[in-house]
Amino acid sequence: MTTVIDGRPRPYSARWWIRDMSNLDLKPSPTACGGEASSGPVKELLTGRQVPLGESTVVRRLLPNLGRRMVGAWCFVDHYGPDDIADEPGMQVPPHPHLGLQTVSWLHQGEVLHRDSLGSLQTVRPYELGLMTSGRAISHSEESPRPHARFLHGAQLWVALPDAHRHTAPAFDHHPDLPVVTAPGLRATVILGTLDSATSPGTTYTPLVGADLALTAGADLGLPLVRDFEYAVLSMSGSVDVDGVRIEPGSMLYLGCGRSELPLLARTDAAVLLLGGEPFDEKIVMWWNFIGRSGEEIVQARNDWETSSRFGEVHGYDGARLRAPELPSIPLKARGRVR
């Protein structure tokens, strides 16, 4: 059996299939997503692909990537901006559903107004954690406030929920004050998990870490790591050498496992996101805004978004909610890590 990927016929195999996560793509083509959890240190430089998000925002998608699909439980990474939106609507993402994951909104510039089907209404500002746990089902919207700041710059990240917790009750938490670790030339804000004994108040369901590292030009240091975690570093701004590899904004360096320290050298004032965690070994199916364990579960979630009240209603957004894309013509298969 064959399918068509990127305009070329490819043999079909029972692999982990995902589609482009663009919320506006209503006729997506399936994409095979490869990659393995590394058992030791590696240095794999990943570049983002541009994806439209909402009406006026284009993001650089780093995960899932053809060469790397997860980093610990982190399964989705978008980097956007800095964008001058002074005369634009900015971020406008209509109500849409989520299942089986957590979303992390992280800003360096601008503001994002979050609404969800729980009745949450919260403006998330730079260096504040907006953490939504979809659990069994939730829907939400994201938009730039009116009026809004001139520049928008940030990252949107997802964390896959393990099977034991993926049916938990949905929740939204806003944490404006997060712990900070400092060293000469470094200010590290702990987004999720623990870094150097500082622990975020954000709820986690697997061992992981997310931290925003602000570096001053010339900073040369070693960041302590957990050897059992796999890691990646996303460049937000400036120029940094990560274990001797130069990374520029919008790129991400996958580092593998087995590291107890990470060398960092800031060529300019810079900021990077450190993402890590224990390798996520469960088999999952990831399609559109859903993470499940079988194709049948994904089909049911899509149908429920279109026909039932399972995901609730988002009130107050000025516009219609998103319609679900058409399902791919090939089976949705689950695939786990290969260690």
mmCIF file of C-alpha atoms in Angstrom:
data_model
loop_
_atom_site.group_PDB
_atom_site.id
_atom_site.type_symbol
_atom_site.label_atom_id
_atom_site.label_comp_id
_atom_site.label_asym_id
_atom_site.label_seq_id
_atom_site.Cartn_x
_atom_site.Cartn_y
_atom_site.Cartn_z
ATOM 1 C CA MET A 1 0.000 0.000 0.000
ATOM 2 C CA THR A 2 1.280 3.499 -0.763
ATOM 3 C CA THR A 3 0.413 7.014 0.256
ATOM 4 C CA VAL A 4 1.597 10.390 -0.978
ATOM 5 C CA ILE A 5 3.842 12.557 1.197
ATOM 6 C CA ASP A 6 5.248 15.856 -0.042
ATOM 7 C CA GLY A 7 4.018 14.993 -3.541
ATOM 8 C CA ARG A 8 5.865 11.674 -3.709
ATOM 9 C CA PRO A 9 4.507 8.128 -3.310
ATOM 10 C CA ARG A 10 5.833 6.397 -0.202
ATOM 11 C CA PRO A 11 5.183 2.894 1.126
ATOM 12 C CA TYR A 12 2.715 2.868 4.025
ATOM 13 C CA SER A 13 3.893 1.280 7.263
ATOM 14 C CA ALA A 14 2.441 1.089 10.754
ATOM 15 C CA ARG A 15 4.309 4.119 12.024
ATOM 16 C CA TRP A 16 3.338 7.047 14.187
ATOM 17 C CA TRP A 17 1.482 9.448 11.870
ATOM 18 C CA ILE A 18 0.795 13.069 12.568
ATOM 19 C CA ARG A 19 -0.421 15.945 10.505
ATOM 20 C CA ASP A 20 0.590 19.562 10.265
ATOM 21 C CA MET A 21 -0.814 21.126 13.423
ATOM 22 C CA SER A 22 -1.904 24.305 11.630
ATOM 23 C CA ASN A 23 -5.304 25.149 13.070
ATOM 24 C CA LEU A 24 -6.479 26.428 9.674
ATOM 25 C CA ASP A 25 -5.487 23.462 7.529
ATOM 26 C CA LEU A 26 -8.766 21.740 6.697
ATOM 27 C CA LYS A 27 -7.358 19.210 4.195
ATOM 28 C CA PRO A 28 -4.110 18.033 5.784
ATOM 29 C CA SER A 29 -1.839 15.389 4.323
ATOM 30 C CA PRO A 30 -0.382 12.842 6.757
ATOM 31 C CA THR A 31 3.304 13.137 7.517
ATOM 32 C CA ALA A 32 5.538 10.364 8.817
ATOM 33 C CA CYS A 33 7.418 11.560 11.885
ATOM 34 C CA GLY A 34 10.605 9.648 12.679
ATOM 35 C CA GLY A 35 13.298 9.883 15.280
ATOM 36 C CA GLU A 36 14.347 7.994 18.392
ATOM 37 C CA ALA A 37 15.116 8.911 21.966
ATOM 38 C CA SER A 38 18.897 9.029 22.106
ATOM 39 C CA SER A 39 20.530 6.827 24.756
ATOM 40 C CA GLY A 40 23.504 9.177 24.992
ATOM 41 C CA PRO A 41 24.579 12.759 24.262
ATOM 42 C CA VAL A 42 24.048 13.980 20.707
ATOM 43 C CA LYS A 43 23.881 17.340 18.942
ATOM 44 C CA GLU A 44 21.101 17.536 16.356
ATOM 45 C CA LEU A 45 20.282 21.000 15.042
ATOM 46 C CA LEU A 46 16.597 21.345 14.108
ATOM 47 C CA THR A 47 15.224 24.173 12.000
ATOM 48 C CA GLY A 48 11.608 25.295 12.167
ATOM 49 C CA ARG A 49 9.125 25.287 9.306
ATOM 50 C CA GLN A 50 6.765 28.221 8.879
ATOM 51 C CA VAL A 51 3.122 27.557 9.681
ATOM 52 C CA PRO A 52 0.251 30.098 9.718
ATOM 53 C CA LEU A 53 -1.522 30.376 13.068
ATOM 54 C CA GLY A 54 -4.757 32.332 13.098
ATOM 55 C CA GLU A 55 -5.272 35.433 10.999
ATOM 56 C CA SER A 56 -1.931 37.234 11.141
ATOM 57 C CA THR A 57 0.658 35.161 12.991
ATOM 58 C CA VAL A 58 3.216 32.867 11.352
ATOM 59 C CA VAL A 59 5.093 30.503 13.653
ATOM 60 C CA ARG A 60 8.245 28.430 13.335
ATOM 61 C CA ARG A 61 7.407 24.834 14.245
ATOM 62 C CA LEU A 62 10.286 22.935 15.886
ATOM 63 C CA LEU A 63 8.368 19.949 17.248
ATOM 64 C CA PRO A 64 7.099 17.663 15.867
ATOM 65 C CA ASN A 65 9.937 17.522 13.376
ATOM 66 C CA LEU A 66 10.811 14.959 10.716
ATOM 67 C CA GLY A 67 13.967 14.168 12.653
ATOM 68 C CA ARG A 68 12.657 14.461 16.204
ATOM 69 C CA ARG A 69 9.135 14.058 17.535
ATOM 70 C CA MET A 70 9.431 14.473 21.328
ATOM 71 C CA VAL A 71 11.789 15.703 24.043
ATOM 72 C CA GLY A 72 10.676 13.990 27.223
ATOM 73 C CA ALA A 73 6.931 14.644 27.355
ATOM 74 C CA TRP A 74 7.349 17.878 25.353
ATOM 75 C CA CYS A 75 5.682 17.054 22.039
ATOM 76 C CA PHE A 76 4.972 20.390 20.347
ATOM 77 C CA VAL A 77 7.038 23.585 20.116
ATOM 78 C CA ASP A 78 6.167 26.749 18.172
ATOM 79 C CA HIS A 79 8.329 29.882 18.219
ATOM 80 C CA TYR A 80 6.881 33.157 16.932
ATOM 81 C CA GLY A 81 8.095 36.724 16.598
ATOM 82 C CA PRO A 82 9.289 39.209 17.384
ATOM 83 C CA ASP A 83 6.459 40.478 15.155
ATOM 84 C CA ASP A 84 5.476 44.121 14.766
ATOM 85 C CA ILE A 85 1.689 43.950 15.153
ATOM 86 C CA ALA A 86 1.075 47.648 15.799
ATOM 87 C CA ASP A 87 -1.241 47.860 12.783
ATOM 88 C CA GLU A 88 -2.295 44.196 12.770
ATOM 89 C CA PRO A 89 -4.817 42.164 14.767
ATOM 90 C CA GLY A 90 -1.974 40.079 16.173
ATOM 91 C CA MET A 91 -2.709 36.594 17.431
ATOM 92 C CA GLN A 92 -6.264 35.518 16.649
ATOM 93 C CA VAL A 93 -6.827 31.795 17.247
ATOM 94 C CA PRO A 94 -10.554 30.938 17.366
ATOM 95 C CA PRO A 95 -12.021 28.420 19.845
ATOM 96 C CA HIS A 96 -10.670 24.916 19.235
ATOM 97 C CA PRO A 97 -10.490 21.661 21.243
ATOM 98 C CA HIS A 98 -7.709 19.856 23.070
ATOM 99 C CA LEU A 99 -7.418 16.338 24.428
ATOM 100 C CA GLY A 100 -4.736 14.435 26.339
ATOM 101 C CA LEU A 101 -2.174 17.223 26.771
ATOM 102 C CA GLN A 102 -1.103 20.406 28.543
ATOM 103 C CA THR A 103 -0.471 23.710 26.761
ATOM 104 C CA VAL A 104 2.155 26.174 27.933
ATOM 105 C CA SER A 105 1.937 29.813 26.826
ATOM 106 C CA TRP A 106 5.260 31.645 27.205
ATOM 107 C CA LEU A 107 5.887 35.244 26.200
ATOM 108 C CA HIS A 108 8.896 37.541 25.924
ATOM 109 C CA GLN A 109 6.909 40.444 24.446
ATOM 110 C CA GLY A 110 3.229 41.260 24.112
ATOM 111 C CA GLU A 111 0.156 39.790 25.750
ATOM 112 C CA VAL A 112 -2.217 36.920 24.977
ATOM 113 C CA LEU A 113 -5.812 36.793 26.183
ATOM 114 C CA HIS A 114 -6.855 33.247 27.063
ATOM 115 C CA ARG A 115 -10.491 32.097 27.177
ATOM 116 C CA ASP A 116 -11.640 28.534 27.751
ATOM 117 C CA SER A 117 -14.708 26.367 28.208
ATOM 118 C CA LEU A 118 -14.207 26.368 31.990
ATOM 119 C CA GLY A 119 -15.007 30.088 31.985
ATOM 120 C CA SER A 120 -11.374 31.183 32.430
ATOM 121 C CA LEU A 121 -10.514 34.670 31.190
ATOM 122 C CA GLN A 122 -6.869 35.557 31.705
ATOM 123 C CA THR A 123 -4.321 37.867 30.104
ATOM 124 C CA VAL A 124 -0.898 36.184 30.036
ATOM 125 C CA ARG A 125 2.048 38.579 30.061
ATOM 126 C CA PRO A 126 5.801 38.141 29.538
ATOM 127 C CA TYR A 127 7.499 35.651 31.883
ATOM 128 C CA GLU A 128 4.173 34.493 33.338
ATOM 129 C CA LEU A 129 3.051 30.877 33.044
ATOM 130 C CA GLY A 130 -0.286 30.158 31.407
ATOM 131 C CA LEU A 131 -0.792 26.412 31.860
ATOM 132 C CA MET A 132 -3.874 24.651 30.506
ATOM 133 C CA THR A 133 -4.434 20.968 31.235
ATOM 134 C CA SER A 134 -6.884 19.589 28.702
ATOM 135 C CA GLY A 135 -7.258 16.219 30.382
ATOM 136 C CA ARG A 136 -10.328 14.464 28.999
ATOM 137 C CA ALA A 137 -11.568 17.512 27.031
ATOM 138 C CA ILE A 138 -11.388 21.308 26.898
ATOM 139 C CA SER A 139 -11.644 24.083 24.320
ATOM 140 C CA HIS A 140 -10.042 27.538 24.310
ATOM 141 C CA SER A 141 -9.164 30.579 22.231
ATOM 142 C CA GLU A 142 -6.112 32.851 22.197
ATOM 143 C CA GLU A 143 -5.953 36.417 20.964
ATOM 144 C CA SER A 144 -3.990 39.623 21.256
ATOM 145 C CA PRO A 145 -5.914 42.077 23.452
ATOM 146 C CA ARG A 146 -7.421 45.245 21.979
ATOM 147 C CA PRO A 147 -5.529 47.512 22.132
ATOM 148 C CA HIS A 148 -2.279 45.556 22.315
ATOM 149 C CA ALA A 149 1.452 46.111 22.551
ATOM 150 C CA ARG A 150 3.428 46.737 19.371
ATOM 151 C CA PHE A 151 5.525 43.545 19.472
ATOM 152 C CA LEU A 152 4.561 39.903 19.966
ATOM 153 C CA HIS A 153 7.233 37.322 20.727
ATOM 154 C CA GLY A 154 6.906 33.987 22.445
ATOM 155 C CA ALA A 155 6.540 30.226 22.323
ATOM 156 C CA GLN A 156 3.646 27.806 22.491
ATOM 157 C CA LEU A 157 4.467 24.368 23.851
ATOM 158 C CA TRP A 158 2.567 21.156 24.529
ATOM 159 C CA VAL A 159 3.227 18.403 27.050
ATOM 160 C CA ALA A 160 1.779 14.919 26.442
ATOM 161 C CA LEU A 161 -0.128 13.504 29.411
ATOM 162 C CA PRO A 162 0.713 9.925 30.435
ATOM 163 C CA ASP A 163 -2.024 7.331 30.229
ATOM 164 C CA ALA A 164 -2.638 7.380 33.999
ATOM 165 C CA HIS A 165 -3.547 11.080 33.909
ATOM 166 C CA ARG A 166 -4.849 11.822 30.430
ATOM 167 C CA HIS A 167 -8.497 11.589 31.531
ATOM 168 C CA THR A 168 -8.026 13.997 34.428
ATOM 169 C CA ALA A 169 -10.396 16.939 34.865
ATOM 170 C CA PRO A 170 -9.496 19.944 32.674
ATOM 171 C CA ALA A 171 -7.923 22.951 34.376
ATOM 172 C CA PHE A 172 -6.303 26.317 33.701
ATOM 173 C CA ASP A 173 -3.668 27.833 35.985
ATOM 174 C CA HIS A 174 -1.964 31.208 35.793
ATOM 175 C CA HIS A 175 1.302 31.694 37.680
ATOM 176 C CA PRO A 176 2.603 35.275 37.431
ATOM 177 C CA ASP A 177 5.493 34.677 39.849
ATOM 178 C CA LEU A 178 7.949 31.925 39.028
ATOM 179 C CA PRO A 179 11.186 30.881 40.777
ATOM 180 C CA VAL A 180 14.451 32.245 39.401
ATOM 181 C CA VAL A 181 17.966 30.770 39.481
ATOM 182 C CA THR A 182 20.860 33.183 39.058
ATOM 183 C CA ALA A 183 24.556 32.829 38.302
ATOM 184 C CA PRO A 184 27.120 35.222 36.788
ATOM 185 C CA GLY A 185 25.670 36.158 33.398
ATOM 186 C CA LEU A 186 22.544 34.000 33.858
ATOM 187 C CA ARG A 187 18.973 34.535 35.016
ATOM 188 C CA ALA A 188 16.947 31.328 34.678
ATOM 189 C CA THR A 189 13.176 31.390 35.145
ATOM 190 C CA VAL A 190 11.788 27.937 35.937
ATOM 191 C CA ILE A 191 8.642 27.447 33.837
ATOM 192 C CA LEU A 192 7.875 23.825 34.756
ATOM 193 C CA GLY A 193 9.610 21.194 36.851
ATOM 194 C CA THR A 194 12.834 21.728 38.783
ATOM 195 C CA LEU A 195 16.124 23.359 37.864
ATOM 196 C CA ASP A 196 19.002 23.444 40.370
ATOM 197 C CA SER A 197 16.624 22.931 43.359
ATOM 198 C CA ALA A 198 14.162 25.668 42.233
ATOM 199 C CA THR A 199 10.715 24.234 41.424
ATOM 200 C CA SER A 200 7.909 25.800 39.418
ATOM 201 C CA PRO A 201 4.393 25.880 40.915
ATOM 202 C CA GLY A 202 3.024 24.527 37.629
ATOM 203 C CA THR A 203 1.464 21.064 37.801
ATOM 204 C CA THR A 204 3.352 18.303 35.982
ATOM 205 C CA TYR A 205 2.494 14.641 35.400
ATOM 206 C CA THR A 206 5.869 13.290 34.269
ATOM 207 C CA PRO A 207 9.445 14.178 35.342
ATOM 208 C CA LEU A 208 10.394 17.157 33.172
ATOM 209 C CA VAL A 209 11.816 20.662 33.139
ATOM 210 C CA GLY A 210 11.231 23.849 31.187
ATOM 211 C CA ALA A 211 13.304 26.967 31.888
ATOM 212 C CA ASP A 212 13.893 30.350 30.260
ATOM 213 C CA LEU A 213 17.605 31.210 30.316
ATOM 214 C CA ALA A 214 18.475 34.887 29.926
ATOM 215 C CA LEU A 215 22.206 35.259 29.200
ATOM 216 C CA THR A 216 24.371 38.363 29.087
ATOM 217 C CA ALA A 217 26.984 38.742 26.359
ATOM 218 C CA GLY A 218 30.161 36.864 27.273
ATOM 219 C CA ALA A 219 28.512 34.574 29.819
ATOM 220 C CA ASP A 220 30.411 31.261 29.890
ATOM 221 C CA LEU A 221 28.989 28.646 32.225
ATOM 222 C CA GLY A 222 27.936 25.050 32.771
ATOM 223 C CA LEU A 223 24.276 24.400 33.549
ATOM 224 C CA PRO A 224 23.561 21.381 35.798
ATOM 225 C CA LEU A 225 21.410 18.696 34.158
ATOM 226 C CA VAL A 226 19.791 15.371 35.118
ATOM 227 C CA ARG A 227 21.550 12.472 33.388
ATOM 228 C CA ASP A 228 18.353 10.449 32.904
ATOM 229 C CA PHE A 229 16.600 13.313 31.082
ATOM 230 C CA GLU A 230 16.816 14.056 27.384
ATOM 231 C CA TYR A 231 17.157 17.750 26.525
ATOM 232 C CA ALA A 232 16.806 20.328 23.804
ATOM 233 C CA VAL A 233 17.536 24.059 23.692
ATOM 234 C CA LEU A 234 15.366 26.481 21.693
ATOM 235 C CA SER A 235 16.895 29.831 20.750
ATOM 236 C CA MET A 236 14.535 32.747 21.392
ATOM 237 C CA SER A 237 16.886 35.675 20.729
ATOM 238 C CA GLY A 238 20.558 36.517 20.376
ATOM 239 C CA SER A 239 23.410 34.133 19.594
ATOM 240 C CA VAL A 240 24.543 31.298 21.884
ATOM 241 C CA ASP A 241 26.973 28.395 21.607
ATOM 242 C CA VAL A 242 25.394 25.309 23.213
ATOM 243 C CA ASP A 243 28.061 22.657 23.790
ATOM 244 C CA GLY A 244 30.027 24.254 20.960
ATOM 245 C CA VAL A 245 27.107 24.498 18.496
ATOM 246 C CA ARG A 246 25.947 27.985 17.503
ATOM 247 C CA ILE A 247 22.160 28.332 17.621
ATOM 248 C CA GLU A 248 20.266 31.302 16.257
ATOM 249 C CA PRO A 249 16.676 32.433 16.931
ATOM 250 C CA GLY A 250 14.047 30.015 15.671
ATOM 251 C CA SER A 251 16.296 26.946 15.772
ATOM 252 C CA MET A 252 16.526 24.175 18.351
ATOM 253 C CA LEU A 253 19.395 21.875 19.321
ATOM 254 C CA TYR A 254 18.460 18.360 20.462
ATOM 255 C CA LEU A 255 21.004 17.113 23.016
ATOM 256 C CA GLY A 256 19.953 13.554 23.872
ATOM 257 C CA CYS A 257 20.421 11.898 27.278
ATOM 258 C CA GLY A 258 23.359 11.181 29.564
ATOM 259 C CA ARG A 259 24.446 14.732 30.333
ATOM 260 C CA SER A 260 25.174 16.080 33.801
ATOM 261 C CA GLU A 261 26.189 19.563 32.627
ATOM 262 C CA LEU A 262 25.557 21.755 29.601
ATOM 263 C CA PRO A 263 28.203 24.265 28.435
ATOM 264 C CA LEU A 264 26.749 27.618 27.360
ATOM 265 C CA LEU A 265 28.600 30.568 25.812
ATOM 266 C CA ALA A 266 26.641 33.735 24.994
ATOM 267 C CA ARG A 267 28.030 35.564 21.952
ATOM 268 C CA THR A 268 25.500 38.387 22.547
ATOM 269 C CA ASP A 269 22.793 39.100 25.041
ATOM 270 C CA ALA A 270 20.539 36.133 24.409
ATOM 271 C CA ALA A 271 17.636 34.024 25.616
ATOM 272 C CA VAL A 272 17.009 30.307 25.162
ATOM 273 C CA LEU A 273 14.440 27.810 26.421
ATOM 274 C CA LEU A 274 15.751 24.630 28.018
ATOM 275 C CA LEU A 275 13.322 21.717 27.589
ATOM 276 C CA GLY A 276 13.903 18.286 29.065
ATOM 277 C CA GLY A 277 12.437 15.256 30.741
ATOM 278 C CA GLU A 278 12.457 11.499 31.051
ATOM 279 C CA PRO A 279 11.902 9.922 27.613
ATOM 280 C CA PHE A 280 8.184 9.389 27.044
ATOM 281 C CA ASP A 281 7.862 5.698 26.175
ATOM 282 C CA GLU A 282 4.104 5.334 25.788
ATOM 283 C CA LYS A 283 2.646 4.831 22.327
ATOM 284 C CA ILE A 284 0.535 7.786 21.253
ATOM 285 C CA VAL A 285 -1.462 9.089 18.332
ATOM 286 C CA MET A 286 -1.200 12.842 17.771
ATOM 287 C CA TRP A 287 -3.531 14.507 15.261
ATOM 288 C CA TRP A 288 -4.702 18.121 15.028
ATOM 289 C CA ASN A 289 -5.129 19.238 18.664
ATOM 290 C CA PHE A 290 -5.638 15.758 20.098
ATOM 291 C CA ILE A 291 -3.319 13.226 21.709
ATOM 292 C CA GLY A 292 -4.800 9.748 22.121
ATOM 293 C CA ARG A 293 -3.805 6.103 22.080
ATOM 294 C CA SER A 294 -5.687 4.833 19.031
ATOM 295 C CA GLY A 295 -7.047 6.039 15.726
ATOM 296 C CA GLU A 296 -10.560 5.215 16.907
ATOM 297 C CA GLU A 297 -10.136 7.535 19.884
ATOM 298 C CA ILE A 298 -9.025 10.374 17.596
ATOM 299 C CA VAL A 299 -11.976 9.814 15.252
ATOM 300 C CA GLN A 300 -14.364 9.933 18.210
ATOM 301 C CA ALA A 301 -12.787 13.158 19.522
ATOM 302 C CA ARG A 302 -13.110 14.810 16.119
ATOM 303 C CA ASN A 303 -16.739 13.764 15.826
ATOM 304 C CA ASP A 304 -17.473 14.972 19.345
ATOM 305 C CA TRP A 305 -16.026 18.413 18.558
ATOM 306 C CA GLU A 306 -18.255 18.651 15.507
ATOM 307 C CA THR A 307 -21.462 17.218 16.971
ATOM 308 C CA SER A 308 -21.563 17.225 20.791
ATOM 309 C CA SER A 309 -20.912 19.332 23.885
ATOM 310 C CA ARG A 310 -18.017 17.209 25.158
ATOM 311 C CA PHE A 311 -15.454 20.029 24.798
ATOM 312 C CA GLY A 312 -17.709 22.769 26.156
ATOM 313 C CA GLU A 313 -18.174 26.279 24.815
ATOM 314 C CA VAL A 314 -15.854 29.281 24.795
ATOM 315 C CA HIS A 315 -17.800 32.477 25.445
ATOM 316 C CA GLY A 316 -16.716 35.990 24.497
ATOM 317 C CA TYR A 317 -14.541 35.351 21.444
ATOM 318 C CA ASP A 318 -15.568 37.566 18.529
ATOM 319 C CA GLY A 319 -15.845 34.956 15.803
ATOM 320 C CA ALA A 320 -16.813 31.405 14.981
ATOM 321 C CA ARG A 321 -15.030 28.399 16.406
ATOM 322 C CA LEU A 322 -12.726 26.283 14.231
ATOM 323 C CA ARG A 323 -14.111 23.398 12.239
ATOM 324 C CA ALA A 324 -12.205 20.134 12.530
ATOM 325 C CA PRO A 325 -10.039 19.150 9.536
ATOM 326 C CA GLU A 326 -10.886 16.128 7.448
ATOM 327 C CA LEU A 327 -9.321 12.925 8.718
ATOM 328 C CA PRO A 328 -6.462 11.430 6.644
ATOM 329 C CA SER A 329 -7.308 8.657 4.233
ATOM 330 C CA ILE A 330 -4.827 6.275 5.862
ATOM 331 C CA PRO A 331 -5.149 4.691 9.329
ATOM 332 C CA LEU A 332 -3.943 6.672 12.327
ATOM 333 C CA LYS A 333 -1.436 4.448 14.093
ATOM 334 C CA ALA A 334 0.220 4.789 17.464
ATOM 335 C CA ARG A 335 3.961 4.594 17.722
ATOM 336 C CA GLY A 336 6.137 4.872 20.810
ATOM 337 C CA ARG A 337 9.790 5.516 21.408
ATOM 338 C CA VAL A 338 12.528 3.240 20.156
ATOM 339 C CA ARG A 339 15.289 3.224 22.737
#
